[in-house]
Amino acid sequence: MKKTFTDIDLNRSVGNLLRLGVILAVTTSIVGFVKLFLEGFKMPRKYTMLNMGTSSEKVWGHFWDTLCKGEGMAIIQLGILMLIFTPLMRIVFALIGYLKEKDYTYVIISSIVLAIMAISFFTGYAH
């Protein structure tokens, strides 16, 4: 017997997704804080080294390099990114749920919101 996908199922699934995303982001950030503490974080003496330019490639490249090295600050930043992407995943998840429910009005609305978020993310510049 096939069970139909209802609004209650969608709300429960989205709620669980948001809860899981926040728990994972906070756990990742706490691990990063502990790692940063154990590394003996010191403030930089020359703040000019923090100015890496406005190129997003430099920023992302530095982030991935430090994350691969397992540095505490990069792990904290990963936790923050996970927290930022949690609502984005909620929109994607809801979009799939609306497709299953065949509620095409909300599919269009969710698609527009997702497109706006994607455009703003990919065209944003570091200032």
Coordinates of N, CA and C in Angstrom, one line a residue:
M1 N 0.8 -1.2 0.0 CA 0.0 0.0 0.0 C 0.9 1.2 0.0
K2 N 0.6 2.2 -0.9 CA 1.4 3.4 -1.1 C 0.9 4.5 -0.2
K3 N 1.8 5.1 0.6 CA 1.4 6.1 1.5 C 1.6 7.5 0.8
T4 N 0.6 8.3 0.9 CA 0.7 9.6 0.2 C 1.5 10.6 1.1
F5 N 2.2 11.5 0.4 CA 3.0 12.5 1.1 C 2.1 13.7 1.4
T6 N 2.0 14.0 2.7 CA 1.1 15.1 3.2 C 1.9 16.3 3.7
D7 N 1.2 17.3 4.0 CA 1.8 18.5 4.6 C 2.5 18.3 5.9
I8 N 1.9 17.4 6.7 CA 2.5 17.0 8.0 C 3.8 16.3 7.8
D9 N 3.9 15.5 6.8 CA 5.2 14.8 6.5 C 6.2 15.8 6.0
L10 N 5.8 16.8 5.2 CA 6.7 17.8 4.7 C 7.2 18.7 5.9
N11 N 6.3 19.1 6.7 CA 6.7 19.9 7.9 C 7.6 19.2 8.8
R12 N 7.4 17.9 9.1 CA 8.2 17.1 9.9 C 9.6 16.9 9.3
S13 N 9.6 16.7 8.0 CA 10.9 16.5 7.4 C 11.8 17.7 7.3
V14 N 11.1 18.9 7.0 CA 11.8 20.1 7.0 C 12.3 20.5 8.4
G15 N 11.5 20.3 9.4 CA 11.9 20.6 10.8 C 13.1 19.7 11.2
N16 N 13.1 18.4 10.8 CA 14.2 17.6 11.1 C 15.5 18.0 10.4
L17 N 15.3 18.4 9.2 CA 16.5 18.9 8.4 C 17.1 20.1 9.0
L18 N 16.2 21.1 9.4 CA 16.8 22.3 10.1 C 17.4 22.0 11.4
R19 N 16.8 21.1 12.2 CA 17.4 20.7 13.5 C 18.7 20.0 13.3
L20 N 18.8 19.1 12.3 CA 20.1 18.4 12.0 C 21.1 19.4 11.5
G21 N 20.8 20.3 10.7 CA 21.7 21.3 10.2 C 22.3 22.1 11.3
V22 N 21.5 22.6 12.2 CA 22.0 23.4 13.3 C 22.9 22.6 14.2
I23 N 22.5 21.4 14.5 CA 23.3 20.5 15.4 C 24.6 20.3 14.8
L24 N 24.7 19.9 13.5 CA 26.0 19.7 12.8 C 26.8 20.9 12.8
A25 N 26.2 22.1 12.5 CA 27.0 23.3 12.4 C 27.6 23.7 13.8
V26 N 26.8 23.6 14.8 CA 27.2 23.9 16.2 C 28.3 22.9 16.6
T27 N 28.1 21.7 16.4 CA 29.1 20.6 16.7 C 30.4 20.9 16.0
T28 N 30.4 21.2 14.7 CA 31.6 21.5 14.0 C 32.3 22.7 14.5
S29 N 31.5 23.8 14.8 CA 32.1 25.0 15.4 C 32.8 24.7 16.7
I30 N 32.1 23.9 17.6 CA 32.7 23.6 18.9 C 34.0 22.8 18.7
V31 N 34.0 21.9 17.8 CA 35.3 21.1 17.5 C 36.4 22.1 17.0
G32 N 36.0 23.1 16.2 CA 36.9 24.1 15.7 C 37.5 24.9 16.9
F33 N 36.6 25.3 17.8 CA 37.0 26.1 18.9 C 38.0 25.4 19.8
V34 N 37.7 24.1 20.1 CA 38.6 23.3 20.9 C 39.9 23.2 20.2
K35 N 39.9 22.9 18.9 CA 41.1 22.7 18.1 C 41.9 24.1 18.1
L36 N 41.2 25.2 18.0 CA 41.9 26.5 18.0 C 42.5 26.8 19.3
F37 N 41.8 26.4 20.4 CA 42.3 26.6 21.7 C 43.6 25.7 21.9
L38 N 43.6 24.5 21.5 CA 44.7 23.6 21.6 C 45.9 24.0 20.8
E39 N 45.6 24.7 19.7 CA 46.7 25.2 18.8 C 47.4 26.4 19.4
G40 N 46.8 27.0 20.4 CA 47.4 28.2 21.1 C 47.2 29.4 20.2
F41 N 46.0 29.8 19.8 CA 45.8 30.9 18.9 C 46.3 32.2 19.4
K42 N 47.1 32.8 18.6 CA 47.7 34.1 18.9 C 47.2 35.1 17.9
M43 N 47.0 36.4 18.3 CA 46.6 37.4 17.4 C 47.8 37.7 16.5
P44 N 47.6 38.0 15.2 CA 48.7 38.3 14.3 C 49.3 39.7 14.7
R45 N 50.6 39.7 14.5 CA 51.3 41.0 14.8 C 51.2 42.0 13.6
K46 N 51.1 41.5 12.4 CA 51.0 42.3 11.3 C 49.6 42.1 10.7
Y47 N 48.7 43.0 10.8 CA 47.4 42.9 10.3 C 47.3 43.0 8.8
T48 N 48.4 43.4 8.1 CA 48.4 43.5 6.7 C 48.3 42.1 6.0
M49 N 48.8 41.1 6.8 CA 48.7 39.7 6.2 C 47.2 39.2 6.2
L50 N 46.3 39.8 6.9 CA 44.9 39.4 6.9 C 44.3 40.0 5.6
N51 N 44.8 41.0 5.0 CA 44.2 41.6 3.8 C 44.7 40.8 2.6
M52 N 43.9 39.9 2.2 CA 44.3 39.0 1.1 C 43.8 39.5 -0.2
G53 N 43.3 40.7 -0.3 CA 42.8 41.2 -1.5 C 41.3 40.9 -1.6
T54 N 40.7 41.3 -2.7 CA 39.2 41.1 -2.9 C 38.9 39.9 -3.7
S55 N 39.9 39.2 -4.2 CA 39.6 38.1 -5.1 C 39.0 36.9 -4.3
S56 N 37.8 36.5 -4.7 CA 37.2 35.4 -4.0 C 37.9 34.1 -4.2
E57 N 38.7 34.0 -5.3 CA 39.5 32.8 -5.5 C 40.6 32.7 -4.4
K58 N 41.2 33.8 -4.0 CA 42.2 33.8 -3.0 C 41.5 33.4 -1.6
V59 N 40.4 34.0 -1.4 CA 39.7 33.7 -0.1 C 39.3 32.2 0.0
W60 N 38.7 31.7 -1.1 CA 38.3 30.3 -1.0 C 39.5 29.4 -1.1
G61 N 40.5 29.7 -1.8 CA 41.7 28.9 -1.9 C 42.4 28.8 -0.5
H62 N 42.5 30.0 0.2 CA 43.0 30.0 1.5 C 42.2 29.2 2.5
F63 N 40.9 29.3 2.4 CA 40.0 28.5 3.2 C 40.2 27.0 3.1
W64 N 40.2 26.6 1.8 CA 40.4 25.1 1.6 C 41.7 24.6 2.0
D65 N 42.8 25.4 1.8 CA 44.1 25.0 2.2 C 44.2 24.9 3.7
T66 N 43.6 25.8 4.5 CA 43.7 25.7 5.9 C 42.8 24.6 6.4
L67 N 41.6 24.4 5.7 CA 40.7 23.3 6.2 C 41.4 22.0 6.0
C68 N 42.1 21.8 4.8 CA 42.8 20.5 4.6 C 43.9 20.3 5.6
K69 N 44.5 21.4 6.1 CA 45.5 21.2 7.2 C 44.9 21.0 8.5
G70 N 43.6 21.1 8.6 CA 42.9 20.9 9.9 C 43.0 22.0 10.9
E71 N 43.2 23.2 10.5 CA 43.3 24.4 11.4 C 42.0 24.7 12.0
G72 N 42.1 25.1 13.3 CA 40.9 25.3 14.1 C 40.0 26.4 13.5
M73 N 40.6 27.5 13.0 CA 39.9 28.7 12.5 C 39.1 28.2 11.2
A74 N 39.7 27.4 10.4 CA 39.0 26.9 9.2 C 37.8 26.0 9.6
I75 N 38.0 25.2 10.6 CA 36.9 24.3 11.1 C 35.7 25.2 11.6
I76 N 36.0 26.2 12.3 CA 35.0 27.2 12.7 C 34.3 27.8 11.5
Q77 N 35.0 28.2 10.5 CA 34.4 28.8 9.3 C 33.6 27.8 8.6
L78 N 34.0 26.5 8.6 CA 33.2 25.5 8.0 C 31.8 25.3 8.8
G79 N 31.9 25.4 10.1 CA 30.6 25.4 10.9 C 29.7 26.5 10.5
I80 N 30.3 27.7 10.3 CA 29.5 28.9 10.0 C 28.9 28.7 8.6
L81 N 29.7 28.2 7.7 CA 29.1 27.9 6.3 C 28.0 26.9 6.4
M82 N 28.1 25.9 7.2 CA 27.1 24.9 7.3 C 25.8 25.5 7.9
L83 N 26.0 26.5 8.8 CA 24.8 27.2 9.4 C 24.2 28.1 8.3
I84 N 25.0 28.7 7.4 CA 24.4 29.5 6.4 C 23.7 28.6 5.3
F85 N 24.2 27.5 5.0 CA 23.6 26.6 4.0 C 22.4 25.8 4.5
T86 N 22.2 25.8 5.8 CA 21.0 25.1 6.3 C 19.7 25.6 5.8
P87 N 19.4 26.9 5.8 CA 18.2 27.4 5.2 C 18.1 27.2 3.7
L88 N 19.2 27.2 3.0 CA 19.3 27.0 1.6 C 18.8 25.5 1.3
M89 N 19.3 24.6 2.1 CA 18.9 23.2 2.0 C 17.4 23.0 2.3
R90 N 16.9 23.9 3.2 CA 15.5 23.8 3.6 C 14.7 24.2 2.4
I91 N 15.1 25.1 1.6 CA 14.4 25.5 0.4 C 14.4 24.4 -0.6
V92 N 15.6 23.8 -0.8 CA 15.7 22.7 -1.8 C 14.8 21.5 -1.3
F93 N 14.8 21.2 0.0 CA 14.1 20.1 0.5 C 12.6 20.4 0.4
A94 N 12.1 21.6 0.7 CA 10.7 22.0 0.5 C 10.3 21.9 -0.9
L95 N 11.2 22.4 -1.8 CA 10.9 22.3 -3.3 C 10.6 20.9 -3.7
I96 N 11.4 20.0 -3.3 CA 11.2 18.5 -3.6 C 9.9 18.1 -3.0
G97 N 9.6 18.5 -1.7 CA 8.3 18.1 -1.1 C 7.1 18.7 -1.9
Y98 N 7.2 19.9 -2.3 CA 6.1 20.5 -3.1 C 5.9 19.8 -4.4
L99 N 7.0 19.3 -5.0 CA 6.9 18.6 -6.2 C 6.2 17.3 -6.0
K100 N 6.5 16.6 -4.9 CA 5.8 15.4 -4.5 C 4.3 15.6 -4.2
E101 N 4.0 16.7 -3.6 CA 2.6 17.1 -3.3 C 1.9 17.6 -4.6
K102 N 2.6 17.9 -5.6 CA 2.1 18.5 -6.8 C 1.4 19.8 -6.6
D103 N 2.1 20.6 -5.7 CA 1.7 22.0 -5.4 C 2.5 22.9 -6.2
Y104 N 2.2 23.2 -7.4 CA 3.0 23.9 -8.3 C 3.2 25.4 -8.1
T105 N 2.2 25.9 -7.4 CA 2.4 27.3 -7.0 C 3.6 27.5 -6.1
Y106 N 3.7 26.6 -5.1 CA 4.8 26.7 -4.2 C 6.1 26.2 -4.8
V107 N 6.0 25.4 -5.8 CA 7.2 25.0 -6.6 C 7.8 26.2 -7.3
I108 N 6.9 27.0 -7.9 CA 7.4 28.2 -8.6 C 8.0 29.2 -7.6
I109 N 7.3 29.4 -6.5 CA 7.8 30.4 -5.4 C 9.1 29.9 -4.9
S110 N 9.2 28.6 -4.6 CA 10.5 28.1 -4.0 C 11.6 28.2 -5.1
S111 N 11.3 28.0 -6.3 CA 12.3 28.1 -7.4 C 12.8 29.5 -7.5
I112 N 11.9 30.5 -7.4 CA 12.3 31.9 -7.5 C 13.2 32.3 -6.3
V113 N 12.8 31.8 -5.1 CA 13.6 32.1 -3.9 C 15.0 31.5 -4.1
L114 N 15.0 30.2 -4.5 CA 16.3 29.5 -4.7 C 17.2 30.2 -5.7
A115 N 16.6 30.7 -6.8 CA 17.3 31.4 -7.9 C 17.9 32.7 -7.3
I116 N 17.1 33.5 -6.5 CA 17.6 34.7 -6.0 C 18.7 34.5 -5.0
M117 N 18.6 33.4 -4.2 CA 19.7 33.1 -3.3 C 21.0 32.7 -4.0
A118 N 20.8 31.9 -5.1 CA 22.0 31.4 -5.9 C 22.6 32.6 -6.6
I119 N 21.8 33.5 -7.2 CA 22.4 34.7 -7.8 C 23.2 35.5 -6.9
S120 N 22.6 35.8 -5.7 CA 23.3 36.6 -4.7 C 24.5 36.0 -4.2
F121 N 24.5 34.7 -4.1 CA 25.7 34.0 -3.6 C 26.8 34.0 -4.6
F122 N 26.5 33.7 -5.8 CA 27.5 33.5 -6.8 C 28.0 34.9 -7.4
T123 N 27.2 35.9 -7.3 CA 27.7 37.2 -7.8 C 28.1 38.2 -6.7
G124 N 28.2 37.7 -5.5 CA 28.6 38.5 -4.4 C 30.1 38.7 -4.4
Y125 N 30.6 39.9 -4.0 CA 32.0 40.2 -4.0 C 32.5 40.5 -2.6
A126 N 33.7 40.1 -2.3 CA 34.3 40.5 -1.0 C 34.8 41.9 -1.1
H127 N 34.4 42.7 -0.1 CA 34.8 44.1 -0.1 C 35.8 44.4 1.0

